[in-house]
PDB file of C-alpha atoms in Angstrom:
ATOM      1  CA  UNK A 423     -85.756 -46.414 113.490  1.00 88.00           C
ATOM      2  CA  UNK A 424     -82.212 -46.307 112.951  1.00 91.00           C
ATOM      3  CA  UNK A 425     -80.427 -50.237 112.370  1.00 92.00           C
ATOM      4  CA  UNK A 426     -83.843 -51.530 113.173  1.00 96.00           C
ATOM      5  CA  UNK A 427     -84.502 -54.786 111.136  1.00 97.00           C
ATOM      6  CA  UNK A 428     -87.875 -54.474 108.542  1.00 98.00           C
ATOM      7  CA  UNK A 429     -88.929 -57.406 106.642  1.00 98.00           C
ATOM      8  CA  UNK A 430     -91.721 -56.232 104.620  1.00 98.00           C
ATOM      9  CA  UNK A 431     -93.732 -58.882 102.458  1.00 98.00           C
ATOM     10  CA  UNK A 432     -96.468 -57.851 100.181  1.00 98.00           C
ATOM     11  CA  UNK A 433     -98.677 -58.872  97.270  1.00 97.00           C
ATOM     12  CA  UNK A 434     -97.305 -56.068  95.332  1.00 97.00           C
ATOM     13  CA  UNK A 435     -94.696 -53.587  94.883  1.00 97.00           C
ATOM     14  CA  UNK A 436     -94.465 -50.490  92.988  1.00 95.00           C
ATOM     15  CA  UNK A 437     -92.604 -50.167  90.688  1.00 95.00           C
ATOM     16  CA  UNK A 438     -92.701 -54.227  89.379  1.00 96.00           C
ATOM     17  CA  UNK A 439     -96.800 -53.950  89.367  1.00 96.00           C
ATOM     18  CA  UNK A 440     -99.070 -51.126  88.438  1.00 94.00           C
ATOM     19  CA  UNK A 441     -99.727 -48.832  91.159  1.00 96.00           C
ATOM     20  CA  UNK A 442    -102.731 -48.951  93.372  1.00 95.00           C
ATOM     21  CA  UNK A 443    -102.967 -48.634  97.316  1.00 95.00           C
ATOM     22  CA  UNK A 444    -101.201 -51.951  98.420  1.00 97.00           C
ATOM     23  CA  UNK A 445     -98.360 -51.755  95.350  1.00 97.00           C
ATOM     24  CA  UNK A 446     -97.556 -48.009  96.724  1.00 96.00           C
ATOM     25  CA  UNK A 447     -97.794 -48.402 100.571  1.00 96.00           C
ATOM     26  CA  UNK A 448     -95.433 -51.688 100.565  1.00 97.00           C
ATOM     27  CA  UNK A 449     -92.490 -49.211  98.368  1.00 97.00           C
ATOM     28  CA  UNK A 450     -93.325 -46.036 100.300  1.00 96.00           C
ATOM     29  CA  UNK A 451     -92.939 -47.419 103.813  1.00 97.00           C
ATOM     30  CA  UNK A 452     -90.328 -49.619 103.334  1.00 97.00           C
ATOM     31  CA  UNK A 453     -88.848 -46.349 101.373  1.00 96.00           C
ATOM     32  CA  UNK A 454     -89.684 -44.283 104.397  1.00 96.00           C
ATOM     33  CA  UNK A 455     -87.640 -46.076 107.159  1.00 96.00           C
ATOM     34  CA  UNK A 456     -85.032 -46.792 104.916  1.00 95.00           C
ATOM     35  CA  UNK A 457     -84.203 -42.655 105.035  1.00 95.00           C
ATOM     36  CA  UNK A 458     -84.836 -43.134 108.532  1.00 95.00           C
ATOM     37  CA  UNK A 459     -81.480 -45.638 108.553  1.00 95.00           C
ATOM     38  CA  UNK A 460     -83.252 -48.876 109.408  1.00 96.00           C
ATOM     39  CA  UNK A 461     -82.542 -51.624 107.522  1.00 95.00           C
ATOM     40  CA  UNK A 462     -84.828 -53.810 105.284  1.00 96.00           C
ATOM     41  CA  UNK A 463     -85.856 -56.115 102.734  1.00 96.00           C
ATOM     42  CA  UNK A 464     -88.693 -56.493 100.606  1.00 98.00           C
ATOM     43  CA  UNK A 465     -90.286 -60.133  99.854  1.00 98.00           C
ATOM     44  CA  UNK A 466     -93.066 -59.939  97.077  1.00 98.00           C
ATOM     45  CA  UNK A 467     -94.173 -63.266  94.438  1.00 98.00           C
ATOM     46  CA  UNK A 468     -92.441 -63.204  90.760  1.00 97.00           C
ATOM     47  CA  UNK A 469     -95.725 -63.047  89.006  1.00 97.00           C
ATOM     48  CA  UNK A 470     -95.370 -63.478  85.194  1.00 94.00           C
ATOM     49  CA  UNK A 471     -96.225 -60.261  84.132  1.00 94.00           C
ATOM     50  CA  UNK A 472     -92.949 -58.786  86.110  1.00 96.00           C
ATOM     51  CA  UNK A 473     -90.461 -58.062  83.553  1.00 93.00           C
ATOM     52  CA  UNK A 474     -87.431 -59.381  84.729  1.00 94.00           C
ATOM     53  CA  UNK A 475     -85.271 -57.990  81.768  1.00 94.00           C
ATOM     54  CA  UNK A 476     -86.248 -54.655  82.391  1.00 94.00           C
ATOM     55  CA  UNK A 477     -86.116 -54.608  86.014  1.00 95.00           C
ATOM     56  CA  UNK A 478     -83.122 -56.776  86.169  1.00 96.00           C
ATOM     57  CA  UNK A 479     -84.199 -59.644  88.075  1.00 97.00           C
ATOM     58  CA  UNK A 480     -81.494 -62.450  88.656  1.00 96.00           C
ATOM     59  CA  UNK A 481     -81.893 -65.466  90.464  1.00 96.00           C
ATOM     60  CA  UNK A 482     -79.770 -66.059  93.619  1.00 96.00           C
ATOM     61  CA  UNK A 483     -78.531 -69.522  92.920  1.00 94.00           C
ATOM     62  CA  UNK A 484     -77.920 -69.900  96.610  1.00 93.00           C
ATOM     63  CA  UNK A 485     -80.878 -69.406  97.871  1.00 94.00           C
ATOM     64  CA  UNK A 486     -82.812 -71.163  95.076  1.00 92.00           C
ATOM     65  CA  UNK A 487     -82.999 -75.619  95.091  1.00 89.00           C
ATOM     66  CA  UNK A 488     -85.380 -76.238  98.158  1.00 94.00           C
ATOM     67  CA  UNK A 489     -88.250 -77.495  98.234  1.00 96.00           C
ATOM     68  CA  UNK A 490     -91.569 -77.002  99.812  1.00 96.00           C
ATOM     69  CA  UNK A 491     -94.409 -78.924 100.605  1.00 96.00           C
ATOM     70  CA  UNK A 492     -98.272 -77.453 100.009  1.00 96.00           C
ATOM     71  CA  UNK A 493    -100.998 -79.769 100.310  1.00 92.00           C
ATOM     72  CA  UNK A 494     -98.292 -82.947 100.563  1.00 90.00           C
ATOM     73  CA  UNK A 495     -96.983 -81.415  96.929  1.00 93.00           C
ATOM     74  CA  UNK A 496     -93.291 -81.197  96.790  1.00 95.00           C
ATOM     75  CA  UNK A 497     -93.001 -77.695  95.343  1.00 96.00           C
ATOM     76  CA  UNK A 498     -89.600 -76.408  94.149  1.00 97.00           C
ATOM     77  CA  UNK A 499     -88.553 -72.576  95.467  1.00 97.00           C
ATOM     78  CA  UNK A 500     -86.804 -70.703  93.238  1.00 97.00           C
ATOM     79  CA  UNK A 501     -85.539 -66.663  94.631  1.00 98.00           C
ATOM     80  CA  UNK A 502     -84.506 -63.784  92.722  1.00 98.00           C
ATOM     81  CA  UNK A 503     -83.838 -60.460  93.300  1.00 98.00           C
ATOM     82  CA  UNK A 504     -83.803 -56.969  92.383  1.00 97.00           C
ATOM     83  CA  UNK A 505     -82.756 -53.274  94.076  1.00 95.00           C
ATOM     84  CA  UNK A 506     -85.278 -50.267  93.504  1.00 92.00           C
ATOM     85  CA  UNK A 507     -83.138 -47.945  91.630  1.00 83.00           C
ATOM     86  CA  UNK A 508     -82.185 -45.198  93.331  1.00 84.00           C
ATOM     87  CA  UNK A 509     -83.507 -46.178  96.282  1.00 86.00           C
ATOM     88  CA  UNK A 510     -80.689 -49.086  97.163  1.00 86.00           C
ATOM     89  CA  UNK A 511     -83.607 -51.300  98.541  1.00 92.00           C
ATOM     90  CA  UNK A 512     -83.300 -54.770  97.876  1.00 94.00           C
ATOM     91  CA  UNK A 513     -86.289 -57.002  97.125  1.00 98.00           C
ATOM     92  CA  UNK A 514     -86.644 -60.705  96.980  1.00 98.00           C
ATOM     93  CA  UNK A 515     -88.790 -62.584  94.515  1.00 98.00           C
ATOM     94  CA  UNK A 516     -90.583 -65.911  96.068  1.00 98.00           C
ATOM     95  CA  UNK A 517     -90.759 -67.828  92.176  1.00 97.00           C
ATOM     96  CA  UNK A 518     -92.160 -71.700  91.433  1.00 97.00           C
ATOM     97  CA  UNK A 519     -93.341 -72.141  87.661  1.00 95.00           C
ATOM     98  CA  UNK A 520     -96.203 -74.215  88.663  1.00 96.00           C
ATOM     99  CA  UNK A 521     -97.587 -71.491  91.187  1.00 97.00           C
ATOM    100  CA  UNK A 522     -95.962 -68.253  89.193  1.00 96.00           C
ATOM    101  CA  UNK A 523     -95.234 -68.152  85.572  1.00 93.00           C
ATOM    102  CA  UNK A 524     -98.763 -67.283  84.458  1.00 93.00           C
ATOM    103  CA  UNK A 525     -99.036 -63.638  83.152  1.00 90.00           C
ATOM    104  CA  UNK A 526    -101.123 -62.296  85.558  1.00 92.00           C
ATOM    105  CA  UNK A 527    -101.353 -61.813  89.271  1.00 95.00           C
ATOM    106  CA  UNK A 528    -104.523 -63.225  90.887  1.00 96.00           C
ATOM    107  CA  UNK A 529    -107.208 -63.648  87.889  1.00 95.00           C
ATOM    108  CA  UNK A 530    -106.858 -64.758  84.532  1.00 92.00           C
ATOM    109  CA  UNK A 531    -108.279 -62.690  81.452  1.00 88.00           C
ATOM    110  CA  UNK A 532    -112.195 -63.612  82.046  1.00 90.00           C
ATOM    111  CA  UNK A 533    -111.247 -61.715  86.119  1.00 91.00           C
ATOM    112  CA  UNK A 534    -111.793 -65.290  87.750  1.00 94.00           C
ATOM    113  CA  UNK A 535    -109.512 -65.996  91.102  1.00 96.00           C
ATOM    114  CA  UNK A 536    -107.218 -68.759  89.934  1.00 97.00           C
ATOM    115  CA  UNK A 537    -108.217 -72.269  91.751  1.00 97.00           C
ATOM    116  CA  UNK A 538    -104.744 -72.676  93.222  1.00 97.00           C
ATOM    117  CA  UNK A 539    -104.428 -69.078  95.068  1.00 98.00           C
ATOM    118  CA  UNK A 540    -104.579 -70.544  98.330  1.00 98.00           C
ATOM    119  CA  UNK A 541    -101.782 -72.410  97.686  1.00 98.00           C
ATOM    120  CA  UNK A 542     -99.979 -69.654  96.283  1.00 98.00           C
ATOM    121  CA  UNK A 543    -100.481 -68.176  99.727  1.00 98.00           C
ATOM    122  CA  UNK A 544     -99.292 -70.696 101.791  1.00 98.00           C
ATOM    123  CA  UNK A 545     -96.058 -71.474  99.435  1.00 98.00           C
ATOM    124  CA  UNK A 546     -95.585 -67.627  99.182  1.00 98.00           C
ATOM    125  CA  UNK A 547     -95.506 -67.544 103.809  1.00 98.00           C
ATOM    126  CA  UNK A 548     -93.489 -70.722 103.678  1.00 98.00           C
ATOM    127  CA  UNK A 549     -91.016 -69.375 100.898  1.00 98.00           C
ATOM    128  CA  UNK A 550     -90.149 -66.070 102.460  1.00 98.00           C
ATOM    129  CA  UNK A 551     -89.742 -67.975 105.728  1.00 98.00           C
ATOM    130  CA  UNK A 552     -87.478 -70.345 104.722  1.00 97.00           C
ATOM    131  CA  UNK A 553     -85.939 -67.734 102.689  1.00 97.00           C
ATOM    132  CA  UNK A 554     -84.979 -65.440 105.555  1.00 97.00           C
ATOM    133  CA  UNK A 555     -83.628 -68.022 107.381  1.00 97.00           C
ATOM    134  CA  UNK A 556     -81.391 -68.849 104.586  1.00 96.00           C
ATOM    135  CA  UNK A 557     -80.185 -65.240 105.421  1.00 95.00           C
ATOM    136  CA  UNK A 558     -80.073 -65.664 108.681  1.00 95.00           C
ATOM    137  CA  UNK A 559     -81.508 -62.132 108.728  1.00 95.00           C
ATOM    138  CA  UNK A 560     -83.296 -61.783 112.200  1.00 96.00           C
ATOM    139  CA  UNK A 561     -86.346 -58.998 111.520  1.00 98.00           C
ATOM    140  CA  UNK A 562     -87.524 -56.691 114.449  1.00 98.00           C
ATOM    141  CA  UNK A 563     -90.568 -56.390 112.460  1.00 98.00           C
ATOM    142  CA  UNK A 564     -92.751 -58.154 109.918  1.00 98.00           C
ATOM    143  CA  UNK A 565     -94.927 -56.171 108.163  1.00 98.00           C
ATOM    144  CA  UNK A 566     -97.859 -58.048 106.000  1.00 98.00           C
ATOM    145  CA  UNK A 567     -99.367 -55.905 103.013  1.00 98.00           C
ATOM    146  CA  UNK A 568    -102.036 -57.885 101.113  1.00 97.00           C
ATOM    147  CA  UNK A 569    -103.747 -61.070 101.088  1.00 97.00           C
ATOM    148  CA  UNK A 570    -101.492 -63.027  98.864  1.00 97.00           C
ATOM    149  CA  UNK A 571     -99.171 -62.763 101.964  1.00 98.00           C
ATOM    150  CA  UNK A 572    -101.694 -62.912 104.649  1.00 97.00           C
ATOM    151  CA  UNK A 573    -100.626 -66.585 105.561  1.00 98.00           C
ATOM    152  CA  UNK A 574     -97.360 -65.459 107.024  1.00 98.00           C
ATOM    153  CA  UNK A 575     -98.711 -64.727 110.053  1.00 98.00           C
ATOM    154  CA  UNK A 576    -100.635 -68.195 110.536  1.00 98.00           C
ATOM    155  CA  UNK A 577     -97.699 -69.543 109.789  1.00 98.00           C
ATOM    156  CA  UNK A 578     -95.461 -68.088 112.170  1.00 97.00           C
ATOM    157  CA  UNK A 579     -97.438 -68.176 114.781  1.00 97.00           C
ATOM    158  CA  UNK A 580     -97.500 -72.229 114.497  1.00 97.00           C
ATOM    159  CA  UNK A 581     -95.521 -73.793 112.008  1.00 97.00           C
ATOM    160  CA  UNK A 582     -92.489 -71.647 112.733  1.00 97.00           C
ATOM    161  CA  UNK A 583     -93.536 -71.070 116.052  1.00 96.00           C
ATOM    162  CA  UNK A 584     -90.084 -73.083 117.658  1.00 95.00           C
ATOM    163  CA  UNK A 585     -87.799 -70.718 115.282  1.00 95.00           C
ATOM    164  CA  UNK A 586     -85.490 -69.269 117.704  1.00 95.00           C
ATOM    165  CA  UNK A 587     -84.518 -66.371 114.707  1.00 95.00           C
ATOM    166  CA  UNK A 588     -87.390 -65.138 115.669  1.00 97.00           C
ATOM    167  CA  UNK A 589     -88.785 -65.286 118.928  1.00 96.00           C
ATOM    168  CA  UNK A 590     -88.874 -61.980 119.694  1.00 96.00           C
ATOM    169  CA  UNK A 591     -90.243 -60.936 115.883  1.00 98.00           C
ATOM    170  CA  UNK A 592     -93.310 -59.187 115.984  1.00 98.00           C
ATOM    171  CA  UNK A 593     -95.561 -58.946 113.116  1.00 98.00           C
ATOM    172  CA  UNK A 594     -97.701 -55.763 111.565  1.00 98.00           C
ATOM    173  CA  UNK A 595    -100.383 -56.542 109.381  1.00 98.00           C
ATOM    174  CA  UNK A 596    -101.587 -53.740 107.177  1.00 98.00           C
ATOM    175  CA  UNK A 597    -105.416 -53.939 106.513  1.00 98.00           C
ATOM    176  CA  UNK A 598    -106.833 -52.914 103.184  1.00 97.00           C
ATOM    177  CA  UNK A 599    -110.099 -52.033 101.280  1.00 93.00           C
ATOM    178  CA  UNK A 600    -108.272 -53.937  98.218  1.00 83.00           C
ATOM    179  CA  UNK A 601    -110.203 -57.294  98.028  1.00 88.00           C
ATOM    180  CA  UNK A 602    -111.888 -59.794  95.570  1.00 93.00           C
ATOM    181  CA  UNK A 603    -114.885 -61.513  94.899  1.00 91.00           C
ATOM    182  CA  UNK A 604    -116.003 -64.640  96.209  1.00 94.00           C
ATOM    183  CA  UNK A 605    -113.880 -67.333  97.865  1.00 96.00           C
ATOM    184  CA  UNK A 606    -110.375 -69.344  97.449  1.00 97.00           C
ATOM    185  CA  UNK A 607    -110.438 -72.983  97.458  1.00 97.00           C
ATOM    186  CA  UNK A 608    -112.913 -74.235 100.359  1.00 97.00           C
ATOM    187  CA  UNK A 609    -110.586 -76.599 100.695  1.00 97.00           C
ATOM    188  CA  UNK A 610    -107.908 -74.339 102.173  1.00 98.00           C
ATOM    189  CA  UNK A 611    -108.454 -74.839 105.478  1.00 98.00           C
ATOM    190  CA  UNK A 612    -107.565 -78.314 104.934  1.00 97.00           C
ATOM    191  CA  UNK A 613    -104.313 -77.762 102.846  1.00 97.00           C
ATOM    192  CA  UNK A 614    -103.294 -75.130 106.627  1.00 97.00           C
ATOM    193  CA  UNK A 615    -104.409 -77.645 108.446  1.00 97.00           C
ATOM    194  CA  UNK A 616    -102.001 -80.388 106.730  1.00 96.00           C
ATOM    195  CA  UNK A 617     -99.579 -78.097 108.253  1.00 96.00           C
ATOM    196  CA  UNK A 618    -100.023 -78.784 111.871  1.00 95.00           C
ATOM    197  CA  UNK A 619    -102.086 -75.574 112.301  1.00 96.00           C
ATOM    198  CA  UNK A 620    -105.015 -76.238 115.036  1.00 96.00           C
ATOM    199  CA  UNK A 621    -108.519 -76.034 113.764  1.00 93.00           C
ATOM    200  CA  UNK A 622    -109.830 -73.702 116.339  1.00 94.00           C
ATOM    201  CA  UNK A 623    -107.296 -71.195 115.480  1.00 95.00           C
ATOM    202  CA  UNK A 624    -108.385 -70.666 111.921  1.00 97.00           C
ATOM    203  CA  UNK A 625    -112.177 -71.483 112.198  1.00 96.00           C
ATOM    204  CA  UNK A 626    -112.240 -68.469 109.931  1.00 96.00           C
ATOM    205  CA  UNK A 627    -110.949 -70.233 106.621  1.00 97.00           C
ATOM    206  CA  UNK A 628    -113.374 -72.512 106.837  1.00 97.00           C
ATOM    207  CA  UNK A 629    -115.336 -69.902 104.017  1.00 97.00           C
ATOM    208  CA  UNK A 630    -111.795 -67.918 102.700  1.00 97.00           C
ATOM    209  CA  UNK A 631    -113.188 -64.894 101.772  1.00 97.00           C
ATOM    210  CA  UNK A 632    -111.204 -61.909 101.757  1.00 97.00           C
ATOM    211  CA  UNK A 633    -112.653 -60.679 104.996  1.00 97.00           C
ATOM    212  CA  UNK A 634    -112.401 -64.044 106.731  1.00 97.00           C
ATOM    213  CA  UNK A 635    -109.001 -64.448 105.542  1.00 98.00           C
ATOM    214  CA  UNK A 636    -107.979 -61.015 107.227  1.00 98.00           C
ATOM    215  CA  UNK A 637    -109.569 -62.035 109.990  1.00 97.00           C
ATOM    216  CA  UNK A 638    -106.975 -65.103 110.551  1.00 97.00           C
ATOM    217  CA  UNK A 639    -104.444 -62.919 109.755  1.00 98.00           C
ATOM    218  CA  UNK A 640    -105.350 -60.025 112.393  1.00 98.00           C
ATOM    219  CA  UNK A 641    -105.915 -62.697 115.092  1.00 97.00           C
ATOM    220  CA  UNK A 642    -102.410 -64.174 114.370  1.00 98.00           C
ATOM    221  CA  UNK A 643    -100.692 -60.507 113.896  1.00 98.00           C
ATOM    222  CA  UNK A 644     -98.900 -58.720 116.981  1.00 98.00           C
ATOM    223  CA  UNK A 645    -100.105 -55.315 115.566  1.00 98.00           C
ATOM    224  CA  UNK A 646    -102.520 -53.873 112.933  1.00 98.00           C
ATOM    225  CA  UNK A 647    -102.991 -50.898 110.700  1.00 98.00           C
ATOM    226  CA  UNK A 648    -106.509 -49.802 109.095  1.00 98.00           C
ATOM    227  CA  UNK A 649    -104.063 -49.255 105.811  1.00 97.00           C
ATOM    228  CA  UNK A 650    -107.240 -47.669 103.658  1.00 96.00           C
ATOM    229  CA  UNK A 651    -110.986 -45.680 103.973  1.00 94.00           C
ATOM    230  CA  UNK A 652    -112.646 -47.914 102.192  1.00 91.00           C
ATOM    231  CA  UNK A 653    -111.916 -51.033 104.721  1.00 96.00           C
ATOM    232  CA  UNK A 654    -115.492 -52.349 105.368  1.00 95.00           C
ATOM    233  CA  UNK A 655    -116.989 -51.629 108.795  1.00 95.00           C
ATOM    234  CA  UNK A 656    -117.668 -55.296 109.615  1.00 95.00           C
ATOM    235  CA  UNK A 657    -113.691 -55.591 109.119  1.00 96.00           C
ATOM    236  CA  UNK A 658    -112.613 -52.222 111.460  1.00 97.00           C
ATOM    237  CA  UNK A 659    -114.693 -53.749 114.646  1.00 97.00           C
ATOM    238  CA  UNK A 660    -112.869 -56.882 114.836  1.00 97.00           C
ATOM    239  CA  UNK A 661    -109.923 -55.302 114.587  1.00 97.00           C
ATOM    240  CA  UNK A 662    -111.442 -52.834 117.261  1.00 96.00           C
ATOM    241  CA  UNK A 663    -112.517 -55.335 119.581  1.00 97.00           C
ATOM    242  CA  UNK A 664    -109.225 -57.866 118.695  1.00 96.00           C
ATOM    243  CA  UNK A 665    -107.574 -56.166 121.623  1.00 96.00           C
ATOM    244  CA  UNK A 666    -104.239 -55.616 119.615  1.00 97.00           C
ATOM    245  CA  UNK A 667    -102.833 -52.182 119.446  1.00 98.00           C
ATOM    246  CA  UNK A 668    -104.010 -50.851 115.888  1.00 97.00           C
ATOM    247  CA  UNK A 669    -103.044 -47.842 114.124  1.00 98.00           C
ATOM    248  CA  UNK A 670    -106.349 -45.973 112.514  1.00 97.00           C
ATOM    249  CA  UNK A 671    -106.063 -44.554 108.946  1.00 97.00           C
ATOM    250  CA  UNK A 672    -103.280 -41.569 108.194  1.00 95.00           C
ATOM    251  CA  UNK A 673    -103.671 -40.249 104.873  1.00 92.00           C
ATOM    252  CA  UNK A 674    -100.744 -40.560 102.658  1.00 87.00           C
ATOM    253  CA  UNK A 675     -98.934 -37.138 103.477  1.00 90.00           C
ATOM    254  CA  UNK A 676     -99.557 -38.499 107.105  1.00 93.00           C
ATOM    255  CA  UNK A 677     -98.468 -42.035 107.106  1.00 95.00           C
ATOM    256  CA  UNK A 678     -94.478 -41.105 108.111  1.00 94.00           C
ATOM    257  CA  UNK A 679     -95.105 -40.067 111.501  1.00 95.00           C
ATOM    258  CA  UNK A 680     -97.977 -42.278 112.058  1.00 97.00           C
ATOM    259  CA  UNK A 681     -96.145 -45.756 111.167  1.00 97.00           C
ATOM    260  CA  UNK A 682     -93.056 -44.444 113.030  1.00 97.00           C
ATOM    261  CA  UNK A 683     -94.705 -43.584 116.185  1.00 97.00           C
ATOM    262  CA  UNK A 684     -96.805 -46.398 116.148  1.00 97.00           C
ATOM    263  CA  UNK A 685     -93.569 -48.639 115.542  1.00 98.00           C
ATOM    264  CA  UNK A 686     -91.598 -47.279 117.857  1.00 97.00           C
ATOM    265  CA  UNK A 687     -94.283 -47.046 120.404  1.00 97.00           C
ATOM    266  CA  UNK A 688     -96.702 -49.955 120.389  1.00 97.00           C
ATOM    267  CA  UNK A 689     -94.961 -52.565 118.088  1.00 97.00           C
ATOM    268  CA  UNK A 690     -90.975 -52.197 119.409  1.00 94.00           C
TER     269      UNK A 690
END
């Protein structure tokens, strides 16, 4: 994998949220290729309860001052960043105080979704976006760990679909067993849809669910990896029958050769 470009872009990251399967996969694969010599960047959400003292978060001035629009809501994008220590691996915060600042990641204290996740979502797909092209870093590969970044592909696929940076990007979505209960906003088909996104291509949103929402993000993904057991079975035979290449579970002292094969041989 050697000078191969990685943008990975996840709900969480170890070691700025506590660990569980998403938070570990999106620092151990991005770790992984990194020893292999490719090169890559991480893109997760600032959520409030990241301690930016003690893991020395700084905002890139630069990159910071746009803004974007969710639901015909001028939104203003703020970016920091951080490096893993030890690991010289950079990652990029998407930040907005409106969407952000609360001290938690998806629920409050009571364990209720916040109303606004959707758009959380969508500003976290447009922000890393807009972001990258700031950098005008051109990725071989997107890789998509959890749902708070499972818009990305929808949104490359058709907003950003004229982006010459990157037309010949293909995006990896890892699949997970990590959910939630219920449903986002029903209105968040609507909010996509604002977007220029066709109706027929995300018929699933119409109840956002955390299966349904996979499912638009599968159907919209180049490549997909059952990233867990515990991914329901309803979930495993769409991505079966979705006719992309998909990579079946590898257990954690399997994943190395797994990913890169399936990289190298079915994504590249």
């Amino acid at each position: 994998m050697e000078d191969k470009r990685i943008l990975y872009v996840s709900s969480e990251v170890v070691p700025y949220l506590a660990e569980n399967e998403v938070s570990s996969m999106s620092y151990e694969v991005p770790k992984m290729i990194n020893n292999q010599g490719g090169q890559i960047r991480i893109f997760m959400p600032r959520y409030g309860n990241i301690n930016e003292r003690r893991h020395q978060l700084h905002e890139v001035i630069r990159l910071s001052g746009m803004n974007l629009v969710v639901n015909d809501l001028d939104m203003p994008l703020i970016i920091k960043v951080a490096s893993i220590p030890k690991e010289r691996i950079q990652v990029y915060f998407i930040d907005n105080d409106e969407y952000f600042k609360r001290k938690a990641t998806f629920t409050d204290e009571e364990g209720v979704l916040y109303p606004d996740n959707d758009e959380r979502a969508i500003f976290f797909a447009k922000g890393v976006v807009e972001t990258v092209k700031k950098l005008n870093w051109v990725p071989d590969i997107i890789h998509v760990h959890g749902w708070m970044a499972a818009m990305l592909p929808v949104y490359m696929k058709h907003y950003y679909k004229n982006e010459a940076l990157f037309s010949e990007t293909k995006i990896v979505t890892s699949v997970y067993g990590q959910s939630f209960e219920g449903t986002l906003d029903k209105e968040m088909i609507n909010k996509v849809k604002f977007d220029g996104v066709p109706n027929d291509s995300i018929n699933d949103l119409e109840v956002p669910d955390y299966e349904n929402i996979m499912k638009a993000t599968i159907a919209h993904s180049d490549a997909v990896i059952i990233a867990s057991e515990q991914v329901s079975s309803s979930l495993t035979k769409f991505i079966e029958s979705s006719g992309k290449p998909f990579l079946p579970f590898a257990p954690k002292e399997k994943f190395a050769e797994a990913y890169t094969n399936f990289y190298k041989n079915f994504v590249l």
